[in-house]
Amino acid sequence: MSWYLNRLKTFSLPEYPYRARQFIKKKVEAIFSLNRSLTPGKLTIEKRIFYTVDIVTEPGANTINIFGKKFSYSNPHSIDWHMDIFSEQSFPKIFSKKINIQTSPSLSAKAVWEINRLQFLSQVALNYKTFNDDFHLNLFIEIIRSWKAGNPYMIGVNWYSNIEVNLRLINWFLCWEVLDADRLIEGNETFREFAMSEWIPSIYQHCIYSYENPSRYSSANNHLISEYAGLFIASSKWKFQESEKWNRYSQKGLEKEIVRQHSGKGINKEEAAEYIQFITDFFLIAFIVGEKTNKPFSLQYKSMLHKIFNYIFNFIDCKGNFPKYGDEDDGKCFIIDFEESFNNFKSLLTTGAILFNDPLLKSKSNGFDLKNWILFGEKGKKLFESLSIIYPNEKSDLYPEEGHFILRKKENDQEIYLHFDAAPLGFLSIAAHGHADALSFILHVDGRPILIDSGTYTYHTEPVWRNYFMGTLAHNTIRINKLNQATIGGPTLWLQHYKTKVLKAETNDNYDIVKAQHNGYKKLGIIHTREIIFDKKTYIIKIFDTITSQKQGSYLIEVPFHIHPLIEINATQENQFDLSNNKGRNVTLLTDSKLKTKLVRGQTEPEITGWHSRSFMCKEPCDTILCSLEISGNTSLETIISIN
């Protein structure tokens, strides 16, 4: 009940009547949707859009890694498509919009959805293309038959969220192209019967659902992007009676959202760094499909796409690591490379280099990979290889309007990289995937994370852990009176957003200076201001924190520094810590002498502290230097970081 009340607080006035109409619609659908006939009428299929896979891939093992746990799809008809493989609990097979996905703290809809995106089907399709055998083609057919039988239209949790519906559409489109299903329909009677009587009717149902259930108002974040992209891609390939209408609607939506959900410099407003690759793929695949089907997007759209690629280039370090601010859940628009080491950011830079004939993007890419082979074929490979090889002298990139600052000193293979976050909490009134991390920073040295963001771990399960990882104490900033900088209203819901203000942003060859503040503690009468000065000649970073109090009384300051699990820490003095990295340069951290310091690792009582989540549903202890000070009035703190 508290979640629903908090959710109501995030509505704008026009959203109340909209939600009321949605409520009535849900009641009507619950009565009539089960008997609704959704049979596609006349259909034509667009000729091949992507390129034939002419390279041999390693055979898959008919398993996929779901957040660190193996899932087998070798026996499709034994799969419970509604079961969370972690808790082994299942969601009920009832009308989807009646399901409460937060009904149990141990039952994860996210874990169920990750399987039901059916992204492992691309591996089956690639295996078929490699071996050209009946086994893999039949396995592909039986997986879709099993899914369709287990998920009737609007029944079960896999029809609960429109983003999941559209991710299936995109992955089915990808598989259709990899299989060369147009050719199979002409030459394989078994496949033709399956495609026309089973697969295409399910595709049609997904298109209907996508069009009729858009995310609106405070929910119109990355979900809406996926909905437009999935419908545009599907309606470009499969020409149902409604496809032209769907195509115009979704293309118009993508044109609007690529501008609305990004800053003028191409930075996504959701404040979740990993989501950038996820969201960019939606815009990208739709763009390529539009080009190939004579439905091109505008020059403004293409220009914004280029700006997004440029930001990706700037915000990854020399080894392809990115600053992990906000939520990360390992989500991909589609998967074609199942290696754990696959870096989709670097793959996107390959794509950008080809699309924009840009050798700068090539310099940080991962080469011409399988994903780009499918998108561009041999012609794209030749274009990529023809681009000159340049290794730019990268410098700092400051984005004061967006509140993201990349302080960088790069010499050959050595790089000092610091990301300072003075951005808003998140996008729209719920800021669903933002964290309370105002004025936090991370530090990488020579492509190795040293001081880190703690990560995400979970969304809708284990609420105590969710609150920790999205809360202020899990970030390298300052927490006051054990309160977050904003109020948690639910697992993907924030109330009382803070505002940030950039006071100074300067960069040159000798130093960077960034100064900003936030008002997340205004109810306490306190303003936190942080200034970071990076001396590029001495490799010294100084952090000056000023706490300004407008009320009488004492308050508690906590200043955590989270250390990557692979870094060894040695306290040489009470306020001095050596952070050693046996593969690169070491770092010395000197905290303010006024602070009391203690090392914390894997603590759960009296509160959770000292944990790191490297990927979704995975967590491990990490060393954390937790500093504290109880004072009254104003105070200033100085932290010095030296790279040796």
XYZ file of C-alpha atoms in Angstrom:
644
model
C 0.000 0.000 0.000
C 2.834 2.427 0.808
C 4.324 1.867 -2.650
C 1.012 2.732 -4.332
C 0.663 5.874 -2.234
C 4.229 6.911 -3.065
C 3.603 6.204 -6.735
C 0.582 8.513 -6.695
C 2.810 11.294 -5.382
C 4.866 11.172 -8.578
C 1.881 11.761 -10.900
C 1.376 15.047 -12.693
C -2.203 16.325 -12.891
C -2.825 14.973 -16.431
C -1.562 11.565 -15.343
C -4.429 10.959 -12.879
C -7.214 10.725 -15.515
C -4.857 8.718 -17.757
C -4.234 6.170 -14.999
C -7.968 6.038 -14.279
C -8.616 5.158 -17.929
C -5.886 2.531 -17.766
C -7.548 1.010 -14.714
C -10.879 0.747 -16.527
C -9.123 -0.654 -19.599
C -7.510 -3.350 -17.465
C -10.892 -4.396 -16.088
C -12.343 -4.657 -19.594
C -9.322 -6.576 -20.895
C -9.567 -9.052 -18.030
C -13.061 -9.947 -19.227
C -12.656 -9.881 -22.990
C -8.980 -10.363 -23.889
C -8.997 -14.134 -23.427
C -11.687 -14.516 -26.074
C -10.258 -11.889 -28.408
C -9.382 -13.182 -31.860
C -5.964 -11.915 -32.916
C -5.382 -13.534 -36.270
C -3.233 -11.711 -38.799
C -4.846 -11.007 -42.115
C -3.019 -10.482 -45.370
C 0.746 -10.507 -44.893
C 3.774 -9.692 -46.982
C 7.314 -10.042 -45.691
C 10.065 -7.523 -46.387
C 13.097 -8.958 -48.162
C 16.233 -9.683 -46.170
C 17.372 -6.635 -44.168
C 20.518 -7.816 -42.375
C 23.373 -9.848 -43.780
C 23.951 -13.581 -44.085
C 26.280 -15.035 -41.491
C 29.063 -16.607 -43.549
C 31.428 -17.177 -40.656
C 31.522 -20.307 -38.538
C 30.746 -19.903 -34.860
C 31.614 -22.214 -32.001
C 28.682 -24.524 -31.216
C 26.674 -23.465 -28.197
C 26.019 -25.836 -25.298
C 22.249 -25.179 -25.233
C 22.675 -23.275 -21.998
C 22.713 -19.598 -21.178
C 24.051 -17.695 -18.195
C 21.216 -15.933 -16.340
C 22.795 -13.591 -13.775
C 25.492 -16.137 -12.974
C 23.244 -19.229 -13.012
C 23.122 -21.740 -15.855
C 19.797 -22.225 -17.615
C 19.330 -25.110 -20.062
C 16.962 -24.919 -23.008
C 17.866 -28.329 -24.476
C 14.447 -29.762 -23.509
C 12.035 -26.905 -24.315
C 8.786 -28.597 -23.324
C 10.033 -29.152 -19.760
C 10.634 -25.428 -19.187
C 8.409 -23.568 -16.726
C 8.408 -20.158 -18.411
C 6.957 -18.521 -15.285
C 9.555 -19.792 -12.785
C 12.331 -17.806 -11.155
C 15.280 -20.213 -11.393
C 16.869 -18.703 -8.272
C 13.998 -19.104 -5.804
C 12.306 -21.893 -7.830
C 9.024 -20.086 -7.224
C 6.637 -19.338 -10.095
C 4.317 -16.495 -10.921
C 0.671 -17.501 -11.415
C -0.699 -18.128 -14.909
C -3.465 -15.560 -14.631
C -4.389 -12.374 -16.482
C -1.072 -10.537 -16.675
C -2.240 -7.159 -15.399
C -3.572 -8.705 -12.195
C -0.136 -9.987 -11.209
C 1.740 -8.218 -8.410
C 5.427 -8.672 -9.231
C 6.406 -7.543 -5.720
C 4.241 -10.119 -3.956
C 7.257 -12.019 -2.571
C 10.654 -10.611 -1.524
C 12.368 -13.706 -2.962
C 10.469 -14.060 -6.265
C 12.178 -12.098 -9.029
C 10.241 -11.062 -12.120
C 13.522 -9.799 -13.531
C 15.000 -13.311 -13.439
C 11.915 -14.713 -15.202
C 11.935 -11.994 -17.843
C 15.625 -12.446 -18.600
C 14.884 -15.980 -19.794
C 11.683 -15.019 -21.593
C 13.405 -12.392 -23.699
C 14.448 -15.521 -25.635
C 17.792 -13.961 -26.492
C 19.395 -17.397 -26.414
C 17.478 -18.205 -29.622
C 20.121 -16.326 -31.596
C 22.662 -18.926 -30.425
C 20.411 -21.713 -31.697
C 19.983 -19.860 -34.993
C 23.746 -19.397 -35.322
C 24.299 -23.077 -34.588
C 21.859 -23.922 -37.368
C 23.687 -21.624 -39.786
C 26.997 -23.228 -38.810
C 25.915 -26.860 -39.147
C 22.881 -26.542 -41.460
C 21.254 -29.427 -39.588
C 17.713 -30.421 -38.652
C 18.579 -30.737 -34.952
C 19.156 -27.038 -34.333
C 16.303 -25.932 -36.582
C 13.910 -28.281 -34.791
C 15.210 -27.092 -31.411
C 14.493 -23.517 -32.490
C 10.962 -24.437 -33.552
C 10.221 -26.393 -30.376
C 11.428 -23.569 -28.101
C 8.986 -21.119 -29.689
C 6.190 -23.713 -29.612
C 6.850 -24.349 -25.939
C 6.913 -20.635 -25.154
C 3.720 -19.989 -27.103
C 1.909 -22.871 -25.376
C 3.037 -21.693 -21.950
C 2.224 -18.027 -22.541
C -1.199 -17.525 -24.112
C -1.942 -13.912 -25.021
C -2.194 -11.740 -21.873
C -1.708 -14.704 -19.525
C 1.210 -14.720 -17.098
C 4.018 -12.438 -16.031
C 5.635 -12.475 -19.482
C 2.788 -10.274 -20.772
C 3.096 -7.915 -17.793
C 5.685 -5.477 -19.134
C 5.706 -4.008 -22.628
C 9.483 -3.729 -22.733
C 9.708 -7.516 -22.507
C 7.207 -7.925 -25.347
C 9.296 -5.686 -27.593
C 12.587 -7.300 -26.679
C 11.108 -10.586 -27.892
C 10.010 -8.891 -31.113
C 13.509 -7.548 -31.746
C 15.132 -10.896 -31.006
C 12.652 -12.757 -33.189
C 13.465 -10.342 -35.996
C 17.182 -10.949 -35.456
C 16.664 -14.730 -35.496
C 14.535 -14.496 -38.635
C 17.431 -12.733 -40.356
C 20.112 -15.115 -39.046
C 18.077 -18.177 -40.058
C 17.366 -16.630 -43.461
C 13.762 -17.582 -42.719
C 12.517 -16.139 -46.028
C 14.504 -18.828 -47.839
C 13.466 -21.520 -45.387
C 9.792 -20.734 -45.933
C 10.247 -21.333 -49.638
C 12.267 -24.538 -49.349
C 11.342 -26.226 -46.075
C 7.708 -27.300 -45.724
C 8.005 -28.035 -41.983
C 9.424 -24.616 -41.251
C 6.934 -22.905 -43.547
C 4.007 -24.488 -41.708
C 5.492 -23.558 -38.331
C 6.256 -19.974 -39.353
C 2.919 -19.215 -40.973
C 0.612 -20.949 -38.488
C 2.494 -20.485 -35.185
C 5.383 -18.018 -35.208
C 3.898 -15.182 -37.270
C 0.570 -15.209 -35.357
C 2.573 -14.774 -32.123
C 4.581 -11.951 -33.713
C 1.276 -10.315 -34.636
C 0.013 -10.616 -31.037
C 3.204 -8.988 -29.795
C 2.744 -6.089 -32.227
C -0.857 -5.599 -31.062
C 0.229 -5.587 -27.424
C 3.125 -3.212 -28.129
C 0.870 -0.689 -29.854
C -1.960 -0.860 -27.326
C 0.114 -0.642 -24.137
C 2.547 2.259 -24.422
C 4.388 3.685 -21.421
C 3.162 7.182 -20.703
C 3.824 10.112 -18.361
C 6.077 9.161 -15.422
C 6.726 5.706 -16.931
C 7.889 7.007 -20.318
C 11.585 6.250 -19.902
C 13.684 3.554 -21.610
C 10.562 1.363 -21.735
C 8.948 3.713 -24.231
C 12.082 3.671 -26.402
C 11.991 -0.129 -26.509
C 8.292 -0.101 -27.402
C 8.766 2.218 -30.353
C 11.876 0.362 -31.526
C 10.335 -3.103 -31.293
C 7.194 -2.063 -33.146
C 9.098 -0.147 -35.821
C 11.456 -3.057 -36.510
C 8.648 -5.647 -36.549
C 6.299 -3.584 -38.722
C 9.168 -2.936 -41.159
C 9.734 -6.673 -41.616
C 6.272 -8.185 -41.348
C 3.693 -6.196 -43.336
C 0.383 -6.893 -41.626
C -2.698 -4.850 -42.422
C -1.845 -2.456 -39.566
C 1.906 -2.318 -40.177
C 1.977 0.957 -42.082
C 0.118 2.672 -39.235
C 2.387 1.071 -36.636
C 5.461 2.037 -38.641
C 4.559 5.720 -38.850
C 3.551 5.832 -35.179
C 6.725 4.174 -33.886
C 9.128 6.069 -36.127
C 7.592 9.362 -35.029
C 7.982 8.234 -31.414
C 11.655 7.326 -31.861
C 12.345 10.689 -33.493
C 10.844 12.394 -30.447
C 12.421 10.238 -27.738
C 15.998 10.349 -29.026
C 15.831 14.104 -28.402
C 13.665 14.077 -25.263
C 15.689 11.461 -23.409
C 19.125 12.860 -24.247
C 20.873 16.137 -23.612
C 22.061 18.275 -26.490
C 25.436 16.508 -26.241
C 23.983 13.008 -26.457
C 24.017 12.069 -22.760
C 21.119 9.919 -21.640
C 19.019 11.509 -18.900
C 18.179 8.308 -17.031
C 21.451 8.566 -15.055
C 22.201 4.860 -15.391
C 25.473 4.377 -17.246
C 25.086 0.749 -18.322
C 21.649 1.531 -19.755
C 23.344 3.709 -22.373
C 24.443 0.709 -24.444
C 21.016 -0.895 -23.974
C 19.118 2.203 -25.118
C 21.530 3.050 -27.930
C 20.963 -0.343 -29.550
C 17.220 0.336 -29.757
C 17.804 3.591 -31.618
C 20.597 2.061 -33.690
C 18.832 -1.088 -34.939
C 15.728 0.924 -35.807
C 17.914 3.410 -37.710
C 19.591 0.685 -39.784
C 16.259 -1.021 -40.496
C 14.819 2.324 -41.605
C 17.742 2.894 -43.966
C 17.409 -0.588 -45.471
C 13.623 -0.406 -45.970
C 13.448 3.099 -47.478
C 12.027 4.587 -44.284
C 15.023 6.715 -43.273
C 15.130 8.724 -40.085
C 15.768 12.464 -40.048
C 19.158 14.165 -40.156
C 18.471 15.353 -36.595
C 18.039 11.726 -35.478
C 21.283 10.677 -37.188
C 23.127 13.646 -35.702
C 21.954 12.780 -32.192
C 22.998 9.165 -32.726
C 26.492 10.387 -33.595
C 26.580 12.506 -30.431
C 25.607 9.447 -28.361
C 28.496 7.483 -29.888
C 30.871 10.360 -29.130
C 29.818 10.354 -25.482
C 30.369 6.599 -25.312
C 33.866 7.165 -26.733
C 34.592 9.809 -24.115
C 33.149 8.078 -21.073
C 34.912 4.708 -21.367
C 38.502 4.467 -20.153
C 41.527 3.090 -22.003
C 40.459 -0.518 -21.288
C 36.777 -0.047 -22.091
C 35.574 0.294 -18.482
C 32.774 2.766 -17.892
C 31.749 4.788 -14.802
C 29.021 2.692 -13.237
C 26.678 5.377 -11.982
C 23.018 4.435 -11.445
C 21.394 1.069 -12.064
C 22.951 -1.717 -14.097
C 21.172 -5.011 -14.759
C 23.224 -6.608 -17.564
C 20.396 -5.851 -20.001
C 21.009 -6.086 -23.740
C 18.750 -5.182 -26.627
C 19.874 -8.379 -28.308
C 22.731 -10.824 -27.839
C 24.789 -12.308 -30.637
C 28.056 -12.825 -28.739
C 27.642 -14.812 -25.536
C 31.196 -14.451 -24.227
C 31.248 -12.892 -20.755
C 34.085 -10.619 -21.847
C 32.031 -9.108 -24.704
C 31.937 -5.325 -24.346
C 28.879 -3.859 -26.081
C 30.146 -0.298 -25.616
C 33.247 -1.102 -27.682
C 31.118 -2.979 -30.206
C 28.923 0.105 -30.554
C 32.033 2.153 -31.334
C 32.731 -0.229 -34.218
C 29.198 0.397 -35.430
C 29.596 4.146 -35.056
C 32.891 4.127 -36.929
C 31.170 2.433 -39.883
C 27.999 4.539 -39.824
C 29.799 7.856 -39.567
C 33.073 6.974 -41.311
C 34.776 8.005 -38.076
C 38.317 6.735 -37.353
C 38.212 8.286 -33.871
C 35.485 5.858 -32.811
C 37.450 2.986 -34.355
C 40.408 3.712 -32.067
C 38.515 2.462 -28.988
C 36.414 -0.212 -30.666
C 36.789 -3.970 -30.343
C 37.306 -4.565 -34.059
C 34.817 -5.922 -36.563
C 32.802 -8.407 -34.511
C 29.947 -10.803 -35.273
C 27.290 -8.266 -34.290
C 28.592 -5.793 -36.846
C 28.965 -8.523 -39.454
C 25.230 -9.175 -39.214
C 24.442 -5.452 -39.352
C 26.787 -4.508 -42.219
C 28.173 -7.615 -43.921
C 31.308 -7.705 -46.049
C 30.826 -4.134 -47.249
C 30.847 -2.863 -43.663
C 33.950 -4.904 -42.871
C 35.844 -3.364 -45.779
C 34.732 0.132 -44.805
C 35.841 -0.423 -41.201
C 39.233 -1.771 -42.284
C 39.729 1.175 -44.642
C 39.466 3.702 -41.819
C 42.812 5.074 -40.740
C 44.170 4.053 -37.346
C 44.577 7.016 -35.028
C 45.389 7.134 -31.339
C 44.194 10.515 -30.110
C 45.717 12.277 -27.158
C 42.563 12.093 -25.055
C 41.922 14.874 -22.604
C 39.317 15.658 -19.971
C 35.671 15.988 -21.011
C 33.497 18.296 -18.929
C 29.729 18.404 -19.326
C 28.556 21.103 -16.901
C 24.990 21.260 -18.236
C 24.541 17.535 -17.695
C 26.622 17.309 -14.510
C 29.077 14.666 -15.737
C 32.811 15.312 -15.575
C 35.559 13.062 -16.905
C 38.939 14.167 -15.571
C 41.649 12.450 -17.568
C 45.410 12.398 -17.958
C 46.481 10.009 -20.722
C 50.038 9.302 -21.862
C 50.509 6.343 -24.190
C 49.050 3.320 -22.344
C 48.902 5.078 -18.992
C 45.741 6.849 -17.957
C 44.365 8.490 -14.851
C 40.579 8.591 -15.168
C 38.183 10.146 -12.679
C 34.427 10.494 -13.178
C 32.675 13.096 -10.997
C 28.884 12.951 -10.810
C 27.029 16.216 -10.262
C 24.031 15.141 -12.345
C 20.343 15.082 -11.398
C 18.965 12.053 -9.561
C 17.340 10.572 -12.653
C 14.743 10.942 -15.397
C 11.106 11.933 -14.895
C 9.331 12.132 -11.559
C 10.187 8.591 -10.446
C 13.913 8.686 -11.426
C 13.535 4.904 -11.605
C 17.130 3.903 -12.284
C 19.050 6.696 -10.608
C 20.992 6.318 -7.358
C 21.400 8.843 -4.540
C 24.974 9.540 -5.593
C 25.221 13.342 -5.870
C 28.859 14.517 -5.921
C 30.251 10.984 -5.914
C 33.325 9.980 -7.899
C 35.146 6.893 -9.154
C 38.819 6.507 -10.046
C 40.481 4.218 -12.604
C 44.232 4.043 -13.091
C 45.601 2.566 -16.318
C 42.243 0.994 -17.074
C 41.870 -0.665 -13.665
C 39.114 0.427 -11.268
C 40.483 1.581 -7.898
C 37.736 3.619 -6.182
C 34.379 2.325 -7.361
C 30.616 2.664 -7.390
C 29.148 -0.237 -5.409
C 26.802 -1.390 -8.193
C 23.162 -2.504 -8.155
C 22.702 -6.201 -7.209
C 18.872 -6.378 -7.278
C 15.654 -4.538 -8.142
C 12.425 -5.964 -6.714
C 13.761 -8.649 -4.373
C 15.615 -8.333 -1.053
C 14.496 -4.744 -0.338
C 17.126 -4.154 2.366
C 19.882 -4.854 -0.141
C 18.149 -2.841 -2.854
C 17.945 0.142 -0.524
C 21.628 -0.137 0.327
C 22.926 -0.290 -3.230
C 20.782 2.619 -4.441
C 21.429 4.639 -1.278
C 24.031 7.312 -0.547
C 26.283 5.211 1.722
C 27.087 2.899 -1.224
C 28.748 5.775 -3.112
C 31.892 7.850 -2.721
C 30.167 10.976 -1.467
C 28.955 12.270 1.919
C 25.992 10.987 3.900
C 24.552 13.097 6.720
C 22.630 11.830 9.752
C 22.396 8.392 8.105
C 19.891 9.752 5.583
C 19.918 9.363 1.815
C 20.172 12.472 -0.314
C 16.653 11.684 -1.607
C 13.784 9.588 -0.249
C 13.304 6.012 -1.425
C 9.640 5.450 -2.330
C 10.074 1.937 -3.708
C 12.609 -0.266 -5.512
C 12.536 1.904 -8.663
C 10.921 5.011 -7.218
C 12.367 8.166 -5.689
C 10.649 11.000 -3.847
C 11.978 14.455 -2.907
C 14.650 14.657 -5.594
C 17.721 16.719 -4.872
C 18.910 19.470 -7.182
C 22.534 19.886 -8.178
C 24.319 23.061 -9.197
C 27.657 23.312 -10.991
C 29.658 26.258 -9.668
C 32.883 25.891 -11.652
C 34.209 23.711 -14.467
C 37.651 24.402 -15.948
C 40.174 22.271 -17.776
C 43.570 22.766 -19.403
C 46.768 20.774 -19.896
C 47.918 21.382 -16.316
C 44.831 20.918 -14.174
C 41.082 20.314 -13.976
C 38.833 22.090 -11.476
C 35.203 21.135 -10.936
C 33.036 22.490 -8.150
C 29.382 21.616 -7.507
C 26.785 21.358 -4.755
C 23.469 19.653 -4.033
C 20.516 20.394 -1.739
C 19.564 16.847 -0.806
C 19.841 17.730 2.890
C 17.921 20.991 2.773
C 15.406 19.624 5.282
C 18.337 19.501 7.713
C 19.357 23.009 6.687
C 22.589 21.645 5.186
C 24.245 22.172 1.791
C 27.095 19.948 0.597
C 29.638 21.497 -1.797
C 32.477 19.485 -3.310
C 35.447 20.767 -5.324
C 37.844 18.436 -7.132
C 41.225 19.691 -8.370
C 43.324 17.370 -10.513
C 46.949 18.461 -10.897
C 48.080 16.697 -14.069
C 51.739 17.500 -13.517
C 52.030 15.918 -10.074
C 49.259 13.285 -10.509
C 47.609 14.536 -7.332
C 43.852 14.843 -6.891
C 42.537 17.056 -4.104
C 38.927 16.898 -2.953
C 37.543 19.735 -0.845
C 34.190 19.159 0.860
C 32.325 22.010 2.522
C 29.306 21.382 4.724
C 27.288 24.520 5.352
C 24.752 24.310 8.156
C 21.951 26.844 8.546
C 20.512 25.315 11.722
C 21.797 24.830 15.237
C 22.549 21.403 16.606
C 25.000 18.615 15.867
C 24.951 16.224 12.940
C 26.870 13.157 11.784
C 28.962 13.163 8.604
C 29.988 9.882 6.954
C 32.479 9.786 4.087
C 32.944 6.331 2.491
C 35.597 5.314 -0.035
C 34.811 2.009 -1.761
C 37.791 -0.009 -2.977
C 37.616 -2.497 -5.847
C 37.814 -6.107 -4.553
C 41.024 -6.778 -6.529
C 42.872 -3.885 -4.883
C 44.875 -4.500 -1.720
C 44.619 -1.877 1.008
C 47.193 -1.100 3.663
C 46.641 1.480 6.422
C 50.047 3.085 6.901
C 48.714 5.729 9.307
C 45.324 6.430 10.860
C 44.301 8.588 7.906
C 46.610 7.279 5.172
C 45.934 4.231 3.007
C 48.016 2.646 0.262
C 45.938 1.019 -2.455
C 48.157 -1.427 -4.285
C 47.626 -2.936 -7.674
C 50.178 -5.561 -8.663
C 49.430 -4.947 -12.349
C 49.898 -1.199 -12.375
C 50.515 1.995 -10.474
C 49.561 2.295 -6.826
C 47.418 4.966 -5.208
C 47.752 6.699 -1.830
C 44.615 8.046 -0.167
C 44.984 10.610 2.616
C 41.754 11.503 4.410
C 41.186 14.626 6.500
C 42.816 14.430 9.929
C 39.560 15.509 11.617
C 37.832 12.320 10.489
C 37.689 9.061 12.399
C 38.439 6.204 10.008
C 37.795 2.484 10.058
C 38.055 -0.301 7.520
C 34.787 -2.093 6.816
C 34.356 -5.216 4.703
C 31.187 -7.229 4.076
C 29.320 -5.738 7.042
C 25.603 -6.464 7.538
C 25.126 -5.172 11.105
C 24.292 -2.624 12.391
C 23.785 -1.716 8.733
C 25.014 -2.961 5.375
C 28.373 -1.495 4.359
C 31.349 -2.686 2.323
C 29.775 -4.563 -0.567
C 30.261 -4.565 -4.326
C 28.006 -5.897 -7.082
C 29.954 -6.487 -10.302
C 26.827 -7.751 -12.097
C 23.128 -8.197 -11.459
C 22.206 -10.619 -8.645
C 25.881 -11.001 -7.718
C 27.490 -9.400 -4.673
C 30.796 -9.734 -2.847
C 32.535 -7.984 0.042
C 34.840 -5.106 -0.737
C 37.068 -3.013 1.490
C 35.545 0.337 2.359
C 37.253 3.155 4.212
C 34.426 4.609 6.293
C 35.184 8.021 7.756
C 32.948 9.863 10.190
C 32.707 13.075 12.164
C 30.048 14.465 14.486
C 30.011 18.252 14.492
C 27.863 21.355 14.709
C 28.080 24.375 12.460
C 30.075 24.524 9.245
C 33.041 22.351 8.397
C 35.535 21.741 5.605
C 37.326 18.520 4.737
C 40.292 17.817 2.463
C 41.088 14.481 0.817
C 44.318 13.958 -1.143
C 44.772 11.157 -3.677
C 48.241 10.579 -5.123
C 48.928 8.293 -8.069
C 52.469 6.939 -7.750
